Short mmCIF file of C-alpha atoms in Angstrom, two decimals:
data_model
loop_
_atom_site.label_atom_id
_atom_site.label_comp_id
_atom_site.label_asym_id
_atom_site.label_seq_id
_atom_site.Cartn_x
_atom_site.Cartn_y
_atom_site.Cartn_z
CA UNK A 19 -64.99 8.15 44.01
CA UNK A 20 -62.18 10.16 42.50
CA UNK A 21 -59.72 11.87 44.19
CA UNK A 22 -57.64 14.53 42.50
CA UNK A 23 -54.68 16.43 44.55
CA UNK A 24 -54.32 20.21 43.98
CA UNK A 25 -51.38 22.35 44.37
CA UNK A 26 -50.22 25.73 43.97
CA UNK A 27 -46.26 25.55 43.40
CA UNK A 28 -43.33 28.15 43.04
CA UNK A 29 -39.44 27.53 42.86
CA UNK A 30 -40.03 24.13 44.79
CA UNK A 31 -37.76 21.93 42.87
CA UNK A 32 -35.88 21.17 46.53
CA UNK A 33 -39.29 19.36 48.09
CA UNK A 34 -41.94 19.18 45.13
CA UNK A 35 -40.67 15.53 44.59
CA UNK A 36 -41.02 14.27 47.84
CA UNK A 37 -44.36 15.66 48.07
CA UNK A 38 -45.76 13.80 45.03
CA UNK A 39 -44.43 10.18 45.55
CA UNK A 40 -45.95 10.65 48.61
CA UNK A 41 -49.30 11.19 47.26
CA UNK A 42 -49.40 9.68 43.66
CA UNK A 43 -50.19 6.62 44.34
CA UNK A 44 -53.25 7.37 46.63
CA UNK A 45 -54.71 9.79 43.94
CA UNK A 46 -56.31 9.29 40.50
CA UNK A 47 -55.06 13.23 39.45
CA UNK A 48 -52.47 15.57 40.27
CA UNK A 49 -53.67 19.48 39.33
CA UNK A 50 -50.36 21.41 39.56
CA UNK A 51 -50.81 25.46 39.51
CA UNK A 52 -47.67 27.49 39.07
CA UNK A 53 -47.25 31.00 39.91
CA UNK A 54 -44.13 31.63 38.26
CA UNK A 55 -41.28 29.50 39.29
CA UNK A 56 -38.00 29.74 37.50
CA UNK A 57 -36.01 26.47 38.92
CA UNK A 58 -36.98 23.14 37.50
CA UNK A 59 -40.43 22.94 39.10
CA UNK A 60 -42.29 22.45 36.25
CA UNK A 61 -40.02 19.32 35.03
CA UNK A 62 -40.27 18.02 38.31
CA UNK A 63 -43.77 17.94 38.31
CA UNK A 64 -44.19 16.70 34.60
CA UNK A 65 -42.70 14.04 35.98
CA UNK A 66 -46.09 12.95 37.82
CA UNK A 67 -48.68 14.98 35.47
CA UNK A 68 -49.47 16.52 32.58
CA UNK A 69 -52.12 18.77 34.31
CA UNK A 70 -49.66 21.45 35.09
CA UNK A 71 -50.88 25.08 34.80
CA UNK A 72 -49.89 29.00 34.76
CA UNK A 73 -51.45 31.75 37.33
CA UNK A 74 -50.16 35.18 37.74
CA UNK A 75 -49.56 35.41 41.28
CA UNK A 76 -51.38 38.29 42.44
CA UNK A 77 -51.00 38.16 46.62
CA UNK A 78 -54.40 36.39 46.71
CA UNK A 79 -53.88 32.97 47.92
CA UNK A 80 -57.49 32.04 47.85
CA UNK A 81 -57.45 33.45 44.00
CA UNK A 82 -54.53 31.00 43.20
CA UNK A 83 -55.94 28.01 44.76
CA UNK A 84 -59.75 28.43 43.63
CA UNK A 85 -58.21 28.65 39.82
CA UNK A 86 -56.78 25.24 40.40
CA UNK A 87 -59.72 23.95 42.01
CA UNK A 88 -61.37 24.80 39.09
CA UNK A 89 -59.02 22.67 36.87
CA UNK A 90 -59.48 19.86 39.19
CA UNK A 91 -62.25 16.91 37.93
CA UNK A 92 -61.99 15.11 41.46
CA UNK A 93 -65.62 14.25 43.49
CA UNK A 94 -62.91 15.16 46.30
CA UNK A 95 -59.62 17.09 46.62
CA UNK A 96 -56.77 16.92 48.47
CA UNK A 97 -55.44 20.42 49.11
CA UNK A 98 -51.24 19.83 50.10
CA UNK A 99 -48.33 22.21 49.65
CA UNK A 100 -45.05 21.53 48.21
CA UNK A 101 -43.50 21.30 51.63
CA UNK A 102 -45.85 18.74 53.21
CA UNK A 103 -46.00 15.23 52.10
CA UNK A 104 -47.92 12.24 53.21
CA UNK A 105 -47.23 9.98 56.31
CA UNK A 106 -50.63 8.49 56.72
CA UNK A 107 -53.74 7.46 55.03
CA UNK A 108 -56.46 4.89 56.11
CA UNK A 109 -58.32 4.42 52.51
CA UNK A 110 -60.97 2.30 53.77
CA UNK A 111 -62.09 4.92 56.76
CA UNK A 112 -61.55 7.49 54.27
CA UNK A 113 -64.20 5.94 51.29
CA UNK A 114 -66.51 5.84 54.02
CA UNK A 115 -66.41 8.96 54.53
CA UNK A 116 -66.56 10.36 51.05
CA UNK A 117 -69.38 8.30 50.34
CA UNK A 118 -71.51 10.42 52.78
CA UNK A 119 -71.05 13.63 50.51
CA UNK A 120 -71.50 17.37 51.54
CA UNK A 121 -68.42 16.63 54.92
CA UNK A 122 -64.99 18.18 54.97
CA UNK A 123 -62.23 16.52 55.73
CA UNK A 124 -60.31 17.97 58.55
CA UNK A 125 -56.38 16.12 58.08
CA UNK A 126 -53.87 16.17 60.91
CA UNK A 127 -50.51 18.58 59.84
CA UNK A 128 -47.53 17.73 61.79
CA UNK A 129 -45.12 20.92 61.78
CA UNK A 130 -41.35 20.58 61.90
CA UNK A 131 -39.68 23.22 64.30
CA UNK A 132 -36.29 23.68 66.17
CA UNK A 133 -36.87 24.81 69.50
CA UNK A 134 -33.90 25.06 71.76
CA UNK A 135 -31.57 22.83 70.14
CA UNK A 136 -34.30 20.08 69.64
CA UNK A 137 -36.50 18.99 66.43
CA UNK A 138 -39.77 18.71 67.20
CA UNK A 139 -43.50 18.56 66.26
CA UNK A 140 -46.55 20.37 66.73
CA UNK A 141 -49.57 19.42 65.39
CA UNK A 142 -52.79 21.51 63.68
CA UNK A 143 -55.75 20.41 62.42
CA UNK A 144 -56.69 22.16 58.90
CA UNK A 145 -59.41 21.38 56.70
CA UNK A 146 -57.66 20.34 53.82
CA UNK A 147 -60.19 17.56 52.07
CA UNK A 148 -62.55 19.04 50.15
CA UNK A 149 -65.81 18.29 48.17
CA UNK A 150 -65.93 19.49 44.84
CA UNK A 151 -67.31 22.37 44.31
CA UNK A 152 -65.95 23.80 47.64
CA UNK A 153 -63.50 27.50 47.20
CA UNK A 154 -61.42 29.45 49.17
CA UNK A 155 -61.73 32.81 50.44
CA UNK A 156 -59.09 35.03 52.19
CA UNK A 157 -55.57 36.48 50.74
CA UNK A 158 -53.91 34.80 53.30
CA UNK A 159 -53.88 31.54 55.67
CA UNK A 160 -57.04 30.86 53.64
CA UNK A 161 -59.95 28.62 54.61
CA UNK A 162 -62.84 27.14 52.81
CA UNK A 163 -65.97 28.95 52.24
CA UNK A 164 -68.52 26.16 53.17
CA UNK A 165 -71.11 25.78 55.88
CA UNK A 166 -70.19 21.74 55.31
CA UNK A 167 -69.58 20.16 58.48
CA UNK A 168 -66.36 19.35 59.14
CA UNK A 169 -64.98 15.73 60.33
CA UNK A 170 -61.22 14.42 61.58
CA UNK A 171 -60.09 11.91 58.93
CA UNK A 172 -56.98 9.67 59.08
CA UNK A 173 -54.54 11.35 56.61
CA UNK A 174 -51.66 12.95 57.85
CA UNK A 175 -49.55 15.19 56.54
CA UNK A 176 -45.85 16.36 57.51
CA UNK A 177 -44.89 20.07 57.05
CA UNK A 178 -40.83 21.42 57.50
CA UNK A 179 -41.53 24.70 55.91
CA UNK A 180 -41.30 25.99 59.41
CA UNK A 181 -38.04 24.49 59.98
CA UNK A 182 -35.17 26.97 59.12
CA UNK A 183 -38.27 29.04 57.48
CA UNK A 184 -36.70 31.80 55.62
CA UNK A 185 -37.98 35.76 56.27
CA UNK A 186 -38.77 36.08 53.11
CA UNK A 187 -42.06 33.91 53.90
CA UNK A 188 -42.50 35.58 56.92
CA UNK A 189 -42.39 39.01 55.27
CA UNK A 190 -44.69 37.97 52.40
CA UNK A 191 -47.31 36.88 55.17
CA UNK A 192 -47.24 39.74 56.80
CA UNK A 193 -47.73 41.98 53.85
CA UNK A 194 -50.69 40.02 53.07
CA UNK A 195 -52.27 40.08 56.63
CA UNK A 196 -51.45 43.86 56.37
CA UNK A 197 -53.69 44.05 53.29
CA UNK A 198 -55.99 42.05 54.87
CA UNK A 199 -56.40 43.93 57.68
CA UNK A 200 -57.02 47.21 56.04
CA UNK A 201 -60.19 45.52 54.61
CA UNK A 202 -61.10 44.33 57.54
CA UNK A 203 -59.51 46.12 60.49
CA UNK A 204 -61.14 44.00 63.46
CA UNK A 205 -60.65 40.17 62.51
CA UNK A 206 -59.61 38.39 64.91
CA UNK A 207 -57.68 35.66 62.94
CA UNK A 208 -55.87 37.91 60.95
CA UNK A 209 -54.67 39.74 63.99
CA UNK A 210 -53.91 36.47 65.88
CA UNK A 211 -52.06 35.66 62.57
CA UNK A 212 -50.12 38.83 62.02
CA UNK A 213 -49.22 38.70 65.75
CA UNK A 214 -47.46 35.07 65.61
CA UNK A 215 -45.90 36.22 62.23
CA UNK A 216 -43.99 39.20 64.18
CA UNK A 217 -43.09 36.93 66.83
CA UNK A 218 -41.36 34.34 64.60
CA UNK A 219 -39.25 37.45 63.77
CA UNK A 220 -38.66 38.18 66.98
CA UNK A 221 -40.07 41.42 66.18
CA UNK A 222 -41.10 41.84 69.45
CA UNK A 223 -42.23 45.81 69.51
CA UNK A 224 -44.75 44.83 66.35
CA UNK A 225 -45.89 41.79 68.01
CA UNK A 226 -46.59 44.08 70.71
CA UNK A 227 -49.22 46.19 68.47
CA UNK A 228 -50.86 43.24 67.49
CA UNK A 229 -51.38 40.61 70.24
CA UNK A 230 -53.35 43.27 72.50
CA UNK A 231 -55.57 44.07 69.44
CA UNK A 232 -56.40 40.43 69.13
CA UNK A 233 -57.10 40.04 72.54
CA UNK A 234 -59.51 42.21 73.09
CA UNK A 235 -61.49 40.98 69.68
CA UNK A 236 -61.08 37.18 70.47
CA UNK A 237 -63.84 34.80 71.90
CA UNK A 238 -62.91 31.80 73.86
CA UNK A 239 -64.84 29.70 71.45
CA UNK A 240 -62.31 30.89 68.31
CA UNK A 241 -60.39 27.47 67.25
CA UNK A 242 -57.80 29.34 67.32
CA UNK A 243 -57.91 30.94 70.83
CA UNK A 244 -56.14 27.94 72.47
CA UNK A 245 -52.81 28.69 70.47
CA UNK A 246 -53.42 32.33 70.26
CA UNK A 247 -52.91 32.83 74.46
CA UNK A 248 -50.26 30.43 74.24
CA UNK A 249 -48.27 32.22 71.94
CA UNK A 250 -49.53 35.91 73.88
CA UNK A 251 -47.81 34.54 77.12
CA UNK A 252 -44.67 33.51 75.19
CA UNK A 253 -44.89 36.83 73.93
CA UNK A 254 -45.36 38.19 77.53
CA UNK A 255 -42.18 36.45 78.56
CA UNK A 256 -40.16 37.49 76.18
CA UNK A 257 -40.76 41.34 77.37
CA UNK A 258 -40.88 40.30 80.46
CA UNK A 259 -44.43 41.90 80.56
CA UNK A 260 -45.20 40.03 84.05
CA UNK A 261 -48.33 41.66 85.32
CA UNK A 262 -50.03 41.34 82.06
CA UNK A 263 -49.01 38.12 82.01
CA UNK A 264 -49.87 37.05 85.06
CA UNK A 265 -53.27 38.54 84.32
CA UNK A 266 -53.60 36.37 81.01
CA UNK A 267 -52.64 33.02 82.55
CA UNK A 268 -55.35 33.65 85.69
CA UNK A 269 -58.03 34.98 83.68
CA UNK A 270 -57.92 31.94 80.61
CA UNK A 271 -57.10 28.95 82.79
CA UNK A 272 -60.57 28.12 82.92
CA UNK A 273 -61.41 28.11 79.79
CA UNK A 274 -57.72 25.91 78.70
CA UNK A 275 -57.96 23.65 81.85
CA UNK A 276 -57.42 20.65 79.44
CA UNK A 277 -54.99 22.02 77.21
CA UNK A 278 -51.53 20.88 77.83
CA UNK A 279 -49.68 23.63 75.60
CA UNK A 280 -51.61 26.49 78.30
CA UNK A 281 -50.02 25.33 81.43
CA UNK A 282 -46.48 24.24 79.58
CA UNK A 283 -45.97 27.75 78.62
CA UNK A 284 -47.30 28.98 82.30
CA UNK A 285 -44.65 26.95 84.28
CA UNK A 286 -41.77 28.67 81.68
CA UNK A 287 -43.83 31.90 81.67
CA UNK A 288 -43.61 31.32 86.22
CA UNK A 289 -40.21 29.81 86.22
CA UNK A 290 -38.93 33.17 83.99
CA UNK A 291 -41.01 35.53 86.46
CA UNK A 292 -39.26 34.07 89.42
CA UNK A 293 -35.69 34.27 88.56
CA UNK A 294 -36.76 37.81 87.70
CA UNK A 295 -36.38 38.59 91.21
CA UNK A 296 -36.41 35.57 93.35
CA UNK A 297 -36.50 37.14 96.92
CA UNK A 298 -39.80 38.99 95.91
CA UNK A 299 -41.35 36.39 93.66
CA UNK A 300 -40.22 32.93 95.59
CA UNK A 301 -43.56 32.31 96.36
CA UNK A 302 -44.48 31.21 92.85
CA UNK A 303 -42.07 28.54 92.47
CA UNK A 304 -44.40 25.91 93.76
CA UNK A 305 -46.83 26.74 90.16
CA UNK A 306 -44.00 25.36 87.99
CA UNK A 307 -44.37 22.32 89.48
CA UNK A 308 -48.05 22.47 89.98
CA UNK A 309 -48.28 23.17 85.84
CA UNK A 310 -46.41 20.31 84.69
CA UNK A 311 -48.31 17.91 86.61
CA UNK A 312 -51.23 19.53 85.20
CA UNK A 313 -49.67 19.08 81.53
CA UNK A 314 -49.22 14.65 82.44
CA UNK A 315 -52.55 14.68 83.76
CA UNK A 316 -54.38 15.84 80.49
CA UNK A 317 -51.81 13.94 78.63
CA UNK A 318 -51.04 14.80 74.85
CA UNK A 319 -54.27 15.73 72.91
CA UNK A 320 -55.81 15.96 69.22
CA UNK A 321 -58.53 18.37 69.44
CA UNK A 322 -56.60 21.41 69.23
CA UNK A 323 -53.45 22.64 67.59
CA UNK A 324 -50.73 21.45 69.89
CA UNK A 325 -47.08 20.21 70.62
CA UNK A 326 -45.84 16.72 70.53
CA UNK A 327 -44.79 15.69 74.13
CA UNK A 328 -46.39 18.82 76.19
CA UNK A 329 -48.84 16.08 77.87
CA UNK A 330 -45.64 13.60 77.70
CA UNK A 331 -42.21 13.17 77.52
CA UNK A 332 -41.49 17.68 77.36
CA UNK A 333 -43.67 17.96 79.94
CA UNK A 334 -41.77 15.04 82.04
CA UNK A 335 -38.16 16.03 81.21
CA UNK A 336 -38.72 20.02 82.31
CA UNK A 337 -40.77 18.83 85.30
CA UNK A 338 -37.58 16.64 86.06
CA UNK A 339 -35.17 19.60 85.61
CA UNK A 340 -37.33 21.36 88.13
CA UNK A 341 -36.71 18.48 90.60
CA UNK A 342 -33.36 18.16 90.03
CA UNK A 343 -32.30 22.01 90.67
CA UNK A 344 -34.71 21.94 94.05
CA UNK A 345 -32.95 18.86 95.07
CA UNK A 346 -35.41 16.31 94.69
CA UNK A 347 -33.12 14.05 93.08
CA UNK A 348 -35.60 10.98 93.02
CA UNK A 349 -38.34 12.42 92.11
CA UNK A 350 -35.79 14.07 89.13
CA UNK A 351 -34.71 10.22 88.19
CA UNK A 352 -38.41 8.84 87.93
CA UNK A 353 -39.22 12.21 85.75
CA UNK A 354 -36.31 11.92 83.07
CA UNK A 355 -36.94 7.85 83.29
CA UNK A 356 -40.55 8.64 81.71
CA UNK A 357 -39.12 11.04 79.25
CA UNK A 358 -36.59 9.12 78.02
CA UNK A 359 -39.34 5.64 77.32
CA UNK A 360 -40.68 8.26 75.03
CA UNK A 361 -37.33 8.93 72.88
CA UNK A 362 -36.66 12.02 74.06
CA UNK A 363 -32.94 12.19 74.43
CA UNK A 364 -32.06 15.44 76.48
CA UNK A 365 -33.67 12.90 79.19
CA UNK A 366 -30.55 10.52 78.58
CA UNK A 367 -28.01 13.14 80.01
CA UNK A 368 -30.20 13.83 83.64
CA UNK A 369 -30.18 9.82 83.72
CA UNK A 370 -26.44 10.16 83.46
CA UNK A 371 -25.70 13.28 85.12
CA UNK A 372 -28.06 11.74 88.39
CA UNK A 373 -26.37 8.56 88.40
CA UNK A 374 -22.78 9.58 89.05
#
């Protein structure tokens, strides 16, 4: 069966060739869609394919991508961005799975970020492989329009437009999800959206519009409700919003018991609410502790949308701070020994700093 990869491209001459030596050699066509780029693009992409085509952009991201859909003659297609390229692919598995028809392919994105200092990795799970035939709807953080069911398939893709990500993306989303919202002033994913997009700013009195209004239209069964109460109680920390917070983390635990990335952001979210004022709020110092245990015991997962090492080697290295500033200094050692087998290197200096 024929696979075609489809794109929608502007000004990407820094990352557009990376993408497609990733991928040309794993698909029979390339559909290239530009919206208007005036860097070397275009020539960058000729250099792959001479299916390279002209939209005017017109803040519809579903409207861009469904025109190059159209151009595509694939049985399948491979939906990836100029600032994602391929890191694994398991052909056999995956014409095994085209070959049952009418099944999207749900592909594992790896996100570059910088958090404190550190490069690191969260991962999402997007429907990204695509029957033909299959369209887009929504202006913004668009998802197929299909009643398909959707399967986890071995490709993997890398994403660093997060990393350093400029506000002119984050301004462009949020005049979308604005738009969006006007048409449809309740939805839930465009609030949870709109809400993350105002954090990344650190925008934190607009964030502070939208992550209520989400909450009260979420369900617990939203795919996205996992990451959405994460990112409310980061939120929640960083106004130092404790009562509401506290209220979030007691009233969602059960439905996140096995989500690492919940009780990760609880023991910051407790550790934050204690320094606060430590004489009155001493007595939740034992729930940091408590958390990241809980975060080794579930381990690092793949159903949801979550952050390399929160079930591992994060989750062992801030567990082993904690010991280390209560004075368990053995308990600290054993900690930043596990985090370190994993690579992480912060873990290297407590080794150190412990062994003087």
């Amino acid at each position: 069966m024929k696979i075609s990869a489809v794109m929608i491209v502007k000004n990407e001459e820094a990352k557009l060739n990376r993408c497609l030596a990733s991928i040309h050699h794993i698909v029979e066509e390339i559909i290239i869609v530009d919206t208007g780029s005036t860097d070397r693009t275009r020539d960058i992409a000729a250099q792959y394919t001479d299916k390279i085509y002209h939209f005017d952009w017109i803040n519809d991201f579903s409207a861009a991508r469904n025109y190059a859909l159209a151009m595509s003659t694939g049985d399948y297609n491979l939906i990836i961005d100029a600032d994602e390229y391929l890191t694994h692919w398991a052909p056999d598995t995956i014409n095994t799975f085209m070959r049952k028809h009418n099944q999207i392919g749900v592909v594992t994105l790896k996100n570059k970020i910088e958090q404190n200092g550190q490069t690191l990795y969260n991962s999402d799970y997007i429907s990204r492989f695509l029957p033909k035939g299959v369209k887009y709807t929504g202006k913004i953080h668009e998802q197929p329009d299909s009643n398909f069911s959707r399967l986890l398939i071995p490709l993997e893709l890398t994403h660093d437009g997060y990393f350093h990500r400029s506000n002119d993306k984050f301004s462009r989303n949020i005049t979308l999800l604005e738009d969006s919202l006007k048409e449809d002033p309740s939805n839930s994913y465009y609030l949870h959206q709109i809400a993350n997009e105002y954090l990344g700013l650190d925008r934190l009195k607009e964030a502070g519009v939208y992550f209520p209004r989400a909450y009260s239209s979420i369900s617990s069964s939203d795919s996205f409700f996992p990451q959405f109460i994460v990112n409310y109680i980061t939120y929640l920390r960083k106004t130092q919003s404790y009562s509401k917070g506290l209220e979030i983390i007691k009233d969602n635990e059960k439905f996140l018991e096995f989500y690492p990335d919940f009780y990760f952001e609880s023991a910051g979210f407790y550790l934050d609410y204690v320094m606060s004022n430590p004489q009155k709020n001493i007595n939740y110092l034992p729930l940091i502790e408590v958390c990241y245990k809980a975060c080794i015991e579930i381990g690092d997962i793949s159903t949801h949308a979550s952050m390399a090492g929160t079930g591992s080697f994060l989750a062992h290295y801030n567990l082993g701070v904690f010991y280390e500033t209560t004075g368990q200094v053995d308990k600290a050692m054993k900690c930043y020994h596990q985090a370190e087998k994993k690579g992480y290197q912060p873990a290297k200096s407590g080794i150190e700093r412990l062994s003087k």
